[in-house]
PDB file of C-alpha atoms in Angstrom:
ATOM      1  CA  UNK A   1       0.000   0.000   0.000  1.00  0.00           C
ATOM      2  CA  UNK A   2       1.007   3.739  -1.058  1.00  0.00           C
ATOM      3  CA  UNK A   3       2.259   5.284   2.213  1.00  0.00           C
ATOM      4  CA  UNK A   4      -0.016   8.714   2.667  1.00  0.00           C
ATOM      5  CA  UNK A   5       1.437  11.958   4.231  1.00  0.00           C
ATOM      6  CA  UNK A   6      -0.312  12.691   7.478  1.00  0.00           C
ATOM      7  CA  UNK A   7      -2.444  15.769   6.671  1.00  0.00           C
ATOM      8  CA  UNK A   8      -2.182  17.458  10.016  1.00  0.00           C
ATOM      9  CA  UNK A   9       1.265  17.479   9.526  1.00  0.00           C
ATOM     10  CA  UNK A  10       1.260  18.646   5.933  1.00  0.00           C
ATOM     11  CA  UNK A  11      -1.512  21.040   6.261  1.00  0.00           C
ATOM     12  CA  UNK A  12      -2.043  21.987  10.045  1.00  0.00           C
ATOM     13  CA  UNK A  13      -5.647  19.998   9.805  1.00  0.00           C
ATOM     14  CA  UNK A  14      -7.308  17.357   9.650  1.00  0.00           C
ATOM     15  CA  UNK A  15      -8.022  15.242   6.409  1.00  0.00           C
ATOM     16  CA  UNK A  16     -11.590  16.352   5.341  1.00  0.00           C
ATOM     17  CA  UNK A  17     -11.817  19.527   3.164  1.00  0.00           C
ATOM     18  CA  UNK A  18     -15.640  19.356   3.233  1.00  0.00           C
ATOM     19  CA  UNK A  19     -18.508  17.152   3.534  1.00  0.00           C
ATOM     20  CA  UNK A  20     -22.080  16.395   2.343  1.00  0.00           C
ATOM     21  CA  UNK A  21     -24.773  13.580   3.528  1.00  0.00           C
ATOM     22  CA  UNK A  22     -27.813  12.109   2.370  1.00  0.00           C
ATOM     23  CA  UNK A  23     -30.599  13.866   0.418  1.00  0.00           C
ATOM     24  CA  UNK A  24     -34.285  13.160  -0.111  1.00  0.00           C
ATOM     25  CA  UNK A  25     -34.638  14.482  -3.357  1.00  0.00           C
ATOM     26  CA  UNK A  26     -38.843  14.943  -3.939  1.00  0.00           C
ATOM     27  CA  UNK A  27     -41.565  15.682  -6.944  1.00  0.00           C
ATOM     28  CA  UNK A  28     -42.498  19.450  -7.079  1.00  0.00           C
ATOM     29  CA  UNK A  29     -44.808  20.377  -4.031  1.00  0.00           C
ATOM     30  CA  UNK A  30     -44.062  16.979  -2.294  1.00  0.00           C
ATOM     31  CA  UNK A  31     -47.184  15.234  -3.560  1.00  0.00           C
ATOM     32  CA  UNK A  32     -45.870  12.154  -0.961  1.00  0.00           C
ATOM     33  CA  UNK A  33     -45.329  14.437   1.921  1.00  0.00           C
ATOM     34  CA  UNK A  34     -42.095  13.153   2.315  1.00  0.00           C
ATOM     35  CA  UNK A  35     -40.103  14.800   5.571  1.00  0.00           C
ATOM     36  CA  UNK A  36     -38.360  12.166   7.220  1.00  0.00           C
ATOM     37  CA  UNK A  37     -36.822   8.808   7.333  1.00  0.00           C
ATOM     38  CA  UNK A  38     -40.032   6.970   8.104  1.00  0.00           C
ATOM     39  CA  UNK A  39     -42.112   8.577   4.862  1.00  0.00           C
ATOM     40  CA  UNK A  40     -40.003   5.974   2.873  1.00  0.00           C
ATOM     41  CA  UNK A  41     -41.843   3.160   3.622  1.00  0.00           C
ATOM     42  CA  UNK A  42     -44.983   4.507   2.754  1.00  0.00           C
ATOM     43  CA  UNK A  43     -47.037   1.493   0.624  1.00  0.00           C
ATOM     44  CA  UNK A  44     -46.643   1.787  -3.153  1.00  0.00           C
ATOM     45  CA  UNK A  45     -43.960   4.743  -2.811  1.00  0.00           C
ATOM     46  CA  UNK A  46     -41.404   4.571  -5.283  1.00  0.00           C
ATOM     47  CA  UNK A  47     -37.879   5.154  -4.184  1.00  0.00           C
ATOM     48  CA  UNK A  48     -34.754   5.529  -6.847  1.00  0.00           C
ATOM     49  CA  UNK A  49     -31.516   4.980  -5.269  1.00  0.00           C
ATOM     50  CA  UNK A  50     -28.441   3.734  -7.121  1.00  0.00           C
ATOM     51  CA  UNK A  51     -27.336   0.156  -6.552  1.00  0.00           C
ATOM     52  CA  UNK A  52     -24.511  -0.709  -3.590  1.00  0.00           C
ATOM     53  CA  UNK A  53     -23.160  -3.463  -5.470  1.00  0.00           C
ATOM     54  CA  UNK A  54     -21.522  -0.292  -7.970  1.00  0.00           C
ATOM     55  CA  UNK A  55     -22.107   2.965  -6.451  1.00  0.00           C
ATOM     56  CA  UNK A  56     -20.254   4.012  -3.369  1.00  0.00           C
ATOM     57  CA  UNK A  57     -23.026   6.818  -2.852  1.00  0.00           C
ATOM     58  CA  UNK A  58     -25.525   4.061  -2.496  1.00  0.00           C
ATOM     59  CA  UNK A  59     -23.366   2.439   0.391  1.00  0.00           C
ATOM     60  CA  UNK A  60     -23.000   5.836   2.099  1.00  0.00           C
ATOM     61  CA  UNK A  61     -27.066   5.612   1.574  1.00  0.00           C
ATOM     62  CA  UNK A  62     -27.704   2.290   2.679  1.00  0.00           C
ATOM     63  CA  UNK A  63     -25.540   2.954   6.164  1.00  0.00           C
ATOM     64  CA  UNK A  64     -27.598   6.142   6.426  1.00  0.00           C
ATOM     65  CA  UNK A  65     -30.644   4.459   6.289  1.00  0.00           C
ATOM     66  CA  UNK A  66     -29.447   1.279   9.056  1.00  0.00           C
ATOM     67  CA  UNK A  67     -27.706   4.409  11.131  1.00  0.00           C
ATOM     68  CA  UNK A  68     -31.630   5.951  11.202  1.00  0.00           C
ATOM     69  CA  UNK A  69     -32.723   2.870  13.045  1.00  0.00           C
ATOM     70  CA  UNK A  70     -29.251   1.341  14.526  1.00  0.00           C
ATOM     71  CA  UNK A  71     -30.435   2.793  17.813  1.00  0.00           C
ATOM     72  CA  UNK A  72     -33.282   0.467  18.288  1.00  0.00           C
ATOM     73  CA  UNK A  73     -30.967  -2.587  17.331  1.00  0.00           C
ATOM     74  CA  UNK A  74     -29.933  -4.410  14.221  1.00  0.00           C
ATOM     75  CA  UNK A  75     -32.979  -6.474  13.871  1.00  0.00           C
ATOM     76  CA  UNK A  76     -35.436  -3.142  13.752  1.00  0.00           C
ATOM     77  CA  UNK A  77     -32.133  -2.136  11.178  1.00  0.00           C
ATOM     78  CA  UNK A  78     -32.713  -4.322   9.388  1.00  0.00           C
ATOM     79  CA  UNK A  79     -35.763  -4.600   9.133  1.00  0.00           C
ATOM     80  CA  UNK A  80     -36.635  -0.559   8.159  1.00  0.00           C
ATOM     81  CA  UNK A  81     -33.617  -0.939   5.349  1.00  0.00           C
ATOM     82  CA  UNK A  82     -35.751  -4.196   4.003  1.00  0.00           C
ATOM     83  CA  UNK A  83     -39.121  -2.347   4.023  1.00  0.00           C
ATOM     84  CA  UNK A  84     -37.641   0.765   2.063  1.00  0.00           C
ATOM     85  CA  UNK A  85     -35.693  -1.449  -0.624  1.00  0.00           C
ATOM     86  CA  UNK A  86     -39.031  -3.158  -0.930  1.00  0.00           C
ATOM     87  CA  UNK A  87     -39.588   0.368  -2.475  1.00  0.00           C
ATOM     88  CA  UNK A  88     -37.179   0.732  -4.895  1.00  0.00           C
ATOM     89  CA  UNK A  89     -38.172   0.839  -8.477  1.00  0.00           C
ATOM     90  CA  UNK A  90     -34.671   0.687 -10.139  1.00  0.00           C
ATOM     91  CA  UNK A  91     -30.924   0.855  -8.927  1.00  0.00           C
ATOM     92  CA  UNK A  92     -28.768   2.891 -11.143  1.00  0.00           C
ATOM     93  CA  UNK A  93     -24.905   2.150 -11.384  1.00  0.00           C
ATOM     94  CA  UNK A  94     -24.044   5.448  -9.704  1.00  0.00           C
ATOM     95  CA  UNK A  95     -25.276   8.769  -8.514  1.00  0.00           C
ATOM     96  CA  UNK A  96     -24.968  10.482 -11.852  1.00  0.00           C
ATOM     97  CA  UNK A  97     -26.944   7.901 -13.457  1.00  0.00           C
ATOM     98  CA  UNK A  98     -29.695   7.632 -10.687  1.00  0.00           C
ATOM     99  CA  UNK A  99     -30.005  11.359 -11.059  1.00  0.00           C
ATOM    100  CA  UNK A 100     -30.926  11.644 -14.925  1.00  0.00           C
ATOM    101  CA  UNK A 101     -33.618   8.361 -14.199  1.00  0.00           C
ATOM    102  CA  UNK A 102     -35.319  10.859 -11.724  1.00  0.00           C
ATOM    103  CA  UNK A 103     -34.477  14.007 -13.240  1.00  0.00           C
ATOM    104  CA  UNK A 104     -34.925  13.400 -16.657  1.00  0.00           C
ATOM    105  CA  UNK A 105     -36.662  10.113 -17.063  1.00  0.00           C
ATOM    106  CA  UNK A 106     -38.706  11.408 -14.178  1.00  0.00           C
ATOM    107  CA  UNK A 107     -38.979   8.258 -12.814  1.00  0.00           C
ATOM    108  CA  UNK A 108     -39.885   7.354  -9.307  1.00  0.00           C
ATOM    109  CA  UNK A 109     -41.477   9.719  -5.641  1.00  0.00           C
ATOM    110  CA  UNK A 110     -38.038   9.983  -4.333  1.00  0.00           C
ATOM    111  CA  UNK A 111     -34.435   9.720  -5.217  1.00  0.00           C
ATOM    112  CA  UNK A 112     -32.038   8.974  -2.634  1.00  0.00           C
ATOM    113  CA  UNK A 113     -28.508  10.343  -3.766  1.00  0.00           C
ATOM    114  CA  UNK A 114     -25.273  12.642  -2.091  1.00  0.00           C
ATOM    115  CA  UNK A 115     -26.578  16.731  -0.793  1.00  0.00           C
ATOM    116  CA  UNK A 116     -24.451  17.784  -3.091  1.00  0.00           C
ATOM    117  CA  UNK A 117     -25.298  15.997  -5.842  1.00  0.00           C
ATOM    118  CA  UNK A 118     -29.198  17.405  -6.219  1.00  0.00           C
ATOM    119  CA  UNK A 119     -27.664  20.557  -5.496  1.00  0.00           C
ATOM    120  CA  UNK A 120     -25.569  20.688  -8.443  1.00  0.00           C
ATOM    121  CA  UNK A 121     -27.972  18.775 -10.428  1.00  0.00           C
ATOM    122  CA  UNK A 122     -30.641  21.804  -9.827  1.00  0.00           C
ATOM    123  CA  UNK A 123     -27.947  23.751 -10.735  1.00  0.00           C
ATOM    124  CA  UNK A 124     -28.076  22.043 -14.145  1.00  0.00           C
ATOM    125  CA  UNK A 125     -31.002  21.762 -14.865  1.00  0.00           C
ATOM    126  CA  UNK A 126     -32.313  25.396 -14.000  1.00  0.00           C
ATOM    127  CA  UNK A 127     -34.366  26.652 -11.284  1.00  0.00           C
ATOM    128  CA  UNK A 128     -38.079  25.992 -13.773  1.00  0.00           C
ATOM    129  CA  UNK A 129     -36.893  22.001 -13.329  1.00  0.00           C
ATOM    130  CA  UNK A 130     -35.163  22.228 -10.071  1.00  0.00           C
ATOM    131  CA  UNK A 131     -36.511  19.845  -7.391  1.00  0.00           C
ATOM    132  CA  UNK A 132     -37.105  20.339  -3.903  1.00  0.00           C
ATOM    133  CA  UNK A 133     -35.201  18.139  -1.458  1.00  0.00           C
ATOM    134  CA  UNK A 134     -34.861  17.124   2.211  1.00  0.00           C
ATOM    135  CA  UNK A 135     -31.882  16.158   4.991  1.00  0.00           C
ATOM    136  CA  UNK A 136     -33.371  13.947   7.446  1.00  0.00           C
ATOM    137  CA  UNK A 137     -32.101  13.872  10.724  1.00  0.00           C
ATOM    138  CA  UNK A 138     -30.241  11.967  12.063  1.00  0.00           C
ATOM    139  CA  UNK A 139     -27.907  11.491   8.810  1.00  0.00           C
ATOM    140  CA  UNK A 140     -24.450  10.769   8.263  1.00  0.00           C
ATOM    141  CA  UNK A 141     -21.842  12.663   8.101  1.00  0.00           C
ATOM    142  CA  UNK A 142     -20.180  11.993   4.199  1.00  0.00           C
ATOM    143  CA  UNK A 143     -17.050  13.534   4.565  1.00  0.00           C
ATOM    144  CA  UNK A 144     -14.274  13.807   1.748  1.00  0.00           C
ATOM    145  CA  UNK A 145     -11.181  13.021   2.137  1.00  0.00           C
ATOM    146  CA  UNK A 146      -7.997  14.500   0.897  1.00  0.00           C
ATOM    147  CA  UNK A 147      -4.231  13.388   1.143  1.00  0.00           C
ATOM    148  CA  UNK A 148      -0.427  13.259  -0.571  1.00  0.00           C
ATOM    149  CA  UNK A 149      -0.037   9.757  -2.116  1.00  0.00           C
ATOM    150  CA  UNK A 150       3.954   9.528  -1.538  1.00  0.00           C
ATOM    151  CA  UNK A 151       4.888   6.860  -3.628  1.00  0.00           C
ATOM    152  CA  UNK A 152       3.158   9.385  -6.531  1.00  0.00           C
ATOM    153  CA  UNK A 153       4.890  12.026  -5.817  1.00  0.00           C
ATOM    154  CA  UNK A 154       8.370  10.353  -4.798  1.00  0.00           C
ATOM    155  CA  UNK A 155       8.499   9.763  -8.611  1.00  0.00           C
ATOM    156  CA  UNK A 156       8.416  13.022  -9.807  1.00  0.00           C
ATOM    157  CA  UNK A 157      10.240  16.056  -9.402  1.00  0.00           C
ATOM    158  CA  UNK A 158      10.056  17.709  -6.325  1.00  0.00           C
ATOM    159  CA  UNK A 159       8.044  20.944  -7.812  1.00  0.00           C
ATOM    160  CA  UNK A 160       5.287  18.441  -8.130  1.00  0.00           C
ATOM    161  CA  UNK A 161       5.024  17.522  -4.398  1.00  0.00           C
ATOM    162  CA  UNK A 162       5.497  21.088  -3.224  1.00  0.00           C
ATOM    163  CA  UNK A 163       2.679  22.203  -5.888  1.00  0.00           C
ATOM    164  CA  UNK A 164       0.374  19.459  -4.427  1.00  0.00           C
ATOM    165  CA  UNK A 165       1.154  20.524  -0.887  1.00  0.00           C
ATOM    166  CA  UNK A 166       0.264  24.378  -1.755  1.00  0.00           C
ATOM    167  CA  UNK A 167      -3.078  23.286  -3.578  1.00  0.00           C
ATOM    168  CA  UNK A 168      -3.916  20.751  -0.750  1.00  0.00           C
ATOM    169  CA  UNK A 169      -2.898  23.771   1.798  1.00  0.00           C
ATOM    170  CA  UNK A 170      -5.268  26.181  -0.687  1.00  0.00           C
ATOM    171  CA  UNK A 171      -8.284  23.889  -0.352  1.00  0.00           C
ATOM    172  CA  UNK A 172      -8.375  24.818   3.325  1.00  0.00           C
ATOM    173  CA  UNK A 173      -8.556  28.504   3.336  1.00  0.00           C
ATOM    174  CA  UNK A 174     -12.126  30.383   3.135  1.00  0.00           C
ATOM    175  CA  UNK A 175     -11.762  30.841  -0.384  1.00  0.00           C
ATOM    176  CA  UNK A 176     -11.893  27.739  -1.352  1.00  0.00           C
ATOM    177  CA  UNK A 177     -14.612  26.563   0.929  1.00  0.00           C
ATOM    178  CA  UNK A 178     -16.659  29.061  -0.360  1.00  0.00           C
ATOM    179  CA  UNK A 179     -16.166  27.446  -3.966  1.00  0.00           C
ATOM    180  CA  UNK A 180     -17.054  23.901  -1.837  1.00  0.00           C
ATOM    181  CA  UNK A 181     -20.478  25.891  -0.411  1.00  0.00           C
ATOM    182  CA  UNK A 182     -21.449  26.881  -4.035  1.00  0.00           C
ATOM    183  CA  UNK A 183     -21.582  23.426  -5.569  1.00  0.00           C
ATOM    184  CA  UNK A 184     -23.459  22.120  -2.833  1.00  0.00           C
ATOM    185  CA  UNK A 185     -20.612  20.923   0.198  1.00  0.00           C
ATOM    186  CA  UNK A 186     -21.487  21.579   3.691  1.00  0.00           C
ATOM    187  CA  UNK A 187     -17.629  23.486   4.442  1.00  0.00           C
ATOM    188  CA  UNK A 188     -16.080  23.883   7.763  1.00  0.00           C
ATOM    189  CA  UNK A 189     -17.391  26.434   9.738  1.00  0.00           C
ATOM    190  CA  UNK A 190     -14.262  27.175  11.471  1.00  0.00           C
ATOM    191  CA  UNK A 191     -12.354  27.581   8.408  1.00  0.00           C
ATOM    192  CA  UNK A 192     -15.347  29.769   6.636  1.00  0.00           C
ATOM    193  CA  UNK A 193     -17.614  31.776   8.622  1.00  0.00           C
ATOM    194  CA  UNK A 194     -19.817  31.977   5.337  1.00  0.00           C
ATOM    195  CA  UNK A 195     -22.582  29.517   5.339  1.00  0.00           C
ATOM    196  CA  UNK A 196     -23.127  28.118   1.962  1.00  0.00           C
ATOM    197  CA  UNK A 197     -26.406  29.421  -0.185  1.00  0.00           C
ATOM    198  CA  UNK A 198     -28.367  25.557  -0.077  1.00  0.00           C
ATOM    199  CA  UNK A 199     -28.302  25.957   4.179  1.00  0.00           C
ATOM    200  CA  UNK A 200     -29.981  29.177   4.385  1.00  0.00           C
ATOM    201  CA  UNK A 201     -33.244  28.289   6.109  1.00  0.00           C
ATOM    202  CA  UNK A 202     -32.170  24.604   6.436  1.00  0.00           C
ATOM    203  CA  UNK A 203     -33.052  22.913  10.407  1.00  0.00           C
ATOM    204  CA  UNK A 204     -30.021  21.521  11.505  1.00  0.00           C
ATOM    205  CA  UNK A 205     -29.687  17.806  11.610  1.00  0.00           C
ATOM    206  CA  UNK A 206     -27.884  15.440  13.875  1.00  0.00           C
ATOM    207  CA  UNK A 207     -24.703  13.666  12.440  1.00  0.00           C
ATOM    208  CA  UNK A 208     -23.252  10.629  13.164  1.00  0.00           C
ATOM    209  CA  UNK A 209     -19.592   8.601  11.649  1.00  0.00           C
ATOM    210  CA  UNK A 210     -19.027   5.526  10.458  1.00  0.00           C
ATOM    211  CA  UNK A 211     -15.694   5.436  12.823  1.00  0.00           C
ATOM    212  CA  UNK A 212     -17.741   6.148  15.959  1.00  0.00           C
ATOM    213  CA  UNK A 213     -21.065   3.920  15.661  1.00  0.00           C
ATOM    214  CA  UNK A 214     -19.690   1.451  13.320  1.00  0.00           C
ATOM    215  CA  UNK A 215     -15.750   0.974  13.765  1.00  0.00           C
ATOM    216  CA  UNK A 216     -14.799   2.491  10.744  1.00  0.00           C
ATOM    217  CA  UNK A 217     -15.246   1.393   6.931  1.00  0.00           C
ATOM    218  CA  UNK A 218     -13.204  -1.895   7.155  1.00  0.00           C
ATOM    219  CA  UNK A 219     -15.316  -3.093   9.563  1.00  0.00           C
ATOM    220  CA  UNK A 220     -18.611  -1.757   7.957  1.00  0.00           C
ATOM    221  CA  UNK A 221     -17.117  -3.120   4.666  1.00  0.00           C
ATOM    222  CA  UNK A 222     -17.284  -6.788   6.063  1.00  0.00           C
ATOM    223  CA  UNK A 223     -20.411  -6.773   8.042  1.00  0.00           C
ATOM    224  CA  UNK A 224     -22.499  -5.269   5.299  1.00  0.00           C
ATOM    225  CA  UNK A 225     -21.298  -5.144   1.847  1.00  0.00           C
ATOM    226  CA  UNK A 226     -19.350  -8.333   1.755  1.00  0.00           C
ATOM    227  CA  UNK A 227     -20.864 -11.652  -0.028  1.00  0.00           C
ATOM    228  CA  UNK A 228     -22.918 -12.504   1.882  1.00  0.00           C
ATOM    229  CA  UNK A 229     -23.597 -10.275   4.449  1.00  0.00           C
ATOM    230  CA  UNK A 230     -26.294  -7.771   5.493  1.00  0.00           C
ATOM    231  CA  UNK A 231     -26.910  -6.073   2.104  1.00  0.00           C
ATOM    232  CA  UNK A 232     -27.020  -9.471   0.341  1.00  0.00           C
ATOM    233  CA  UNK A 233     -29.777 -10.860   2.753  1.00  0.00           C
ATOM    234  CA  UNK A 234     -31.660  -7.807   2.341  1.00  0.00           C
ATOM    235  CA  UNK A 235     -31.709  -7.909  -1.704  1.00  0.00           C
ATOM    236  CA  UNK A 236     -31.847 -11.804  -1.909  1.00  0.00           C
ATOM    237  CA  UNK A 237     -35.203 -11.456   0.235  1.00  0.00           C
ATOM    238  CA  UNK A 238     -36.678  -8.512  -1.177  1.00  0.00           C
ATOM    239  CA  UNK A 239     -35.920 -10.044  -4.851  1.00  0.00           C
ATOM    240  CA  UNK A 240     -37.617 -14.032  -3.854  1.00  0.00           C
ATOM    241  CA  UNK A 241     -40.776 -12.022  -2.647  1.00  0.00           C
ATOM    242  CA  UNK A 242     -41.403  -9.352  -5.530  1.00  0.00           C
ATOM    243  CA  UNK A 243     -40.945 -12.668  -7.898  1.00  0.00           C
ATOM    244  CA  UNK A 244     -43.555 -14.288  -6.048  1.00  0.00           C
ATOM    245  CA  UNK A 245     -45.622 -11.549  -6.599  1.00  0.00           C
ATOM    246  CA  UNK A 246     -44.879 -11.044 -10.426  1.00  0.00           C
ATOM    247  CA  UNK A 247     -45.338 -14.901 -10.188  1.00  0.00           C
ATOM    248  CA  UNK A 248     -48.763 -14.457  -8.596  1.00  0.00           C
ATOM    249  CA  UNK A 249     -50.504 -11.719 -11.045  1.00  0.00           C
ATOM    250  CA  UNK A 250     -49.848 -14.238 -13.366  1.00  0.00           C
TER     251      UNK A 250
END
């Protein structure tokens, strides 16, 4: 493995230059009434979300929906995450993807994707098309990283690491967060007193990390995503009973 410069000593901070979490991305005027966690397990409701098994923001989703419940144990987890893939219409292969289904294809209630991404994608498509959205508390905290690969850099001239180390250093200051806060990033607050455009009027939501309440990704790797595990029950159940029920209109 690539040995990675610690960022706190490199930069003075820690790792994350911003962060985002999960969005509940809704049909103009919110004909579902959709406001929380719980709204997506409404009967008949159609949920978009892109699929785990390709996307990692459908992983970051899937943990945010488990982390809604994880409170009240991993059975009742379980089985909220079940009822609201029961939901799902179609899984994308990524967040760009799942966006255009909903977007443009205007398939679906709800689409599940990153903050930032219906942010920019309103952005896109114009303010006549834009889509209202909700952050659901409690959420998770999505944040992104940044760091020096040294076995990169140690191959090529030393202008390149000491550029990289001024742009990493750069990405820090308020000026660039502000550039974070237009695209749709949550920034750091004690790095940029500015508060991006998308939070004004927003409630604030509880956050919680996949290093605190679930040991870190490694560990939430191999309980959930591996063969086998958690997500794999969940899809190989939902899958057996909508066949029965194709099998059964039949």
């Amino acid at each position: 493995m690539a040995a990675i410069s610690d960022p706190l000593y490199v930069w003075g901070c820690l790792h994350a230059v911003c962060e985002t979490t999960v969005a509940l991305v809704v049909r103009k005027g919110n004909p579902r009434s959709i406001t929380s966690w719980d709204d997506l397990i409404q009967p008949g409701l159609q949920v978009i979300v892109a699929n785990p098994k390709t996307a990692g923001v459908a992983r970051w989703i899937f943990l945010a929906l488990w982390g809604s419940k994880m409170k009240k144990g991993a059975a009742a987890a379980k089985e909220y995450v079940t009822r609201v893939f029961d939901n799902v219409l179609v899984q994308p292969r990524d967040a760009r993807e799942a966006s255009d289904v909903f977007y443009r294809q205007r398939l679906g209630d709800v689409l599940l994707t990153y903050e930032n991404e219906v942010v920019l994608t309103n952005q896109v498509y114009g303010q006549e098309k834009a889509l209202p959205y909700v952050v659901p508390s409690p959420n998770v905290r999505i944040e992104c990283p940044l760091a020096l690969v040294d076995r990169v850099l140690d191959a090529r001239p030393a202008a390149a690491r000491d550029a990289a180390q001024a742009f990493g250093k750069f990405l820090f200051t308020p000026e660039a967060q502000v550039e974070f806060g237009r695209v749709g990033f949550r920034t750091n607050r004690k790095l940029c007193k500015t508060q991006p455009e998308h939070l004004t009027g927003q409630p604030k939501i509880k956050v919680w990390t996949v290093d605190r309440e679930l040991g870190g990704w490694a560990a939430a790797q191999r309980r959930f995503f591996d063969a086998g595990q958690v997500l794999d029950e969940i899809q190989a159940d939902v899958g057996a009973r909508k066949m029965e029920a194709r099998k059964a209109k039949k």
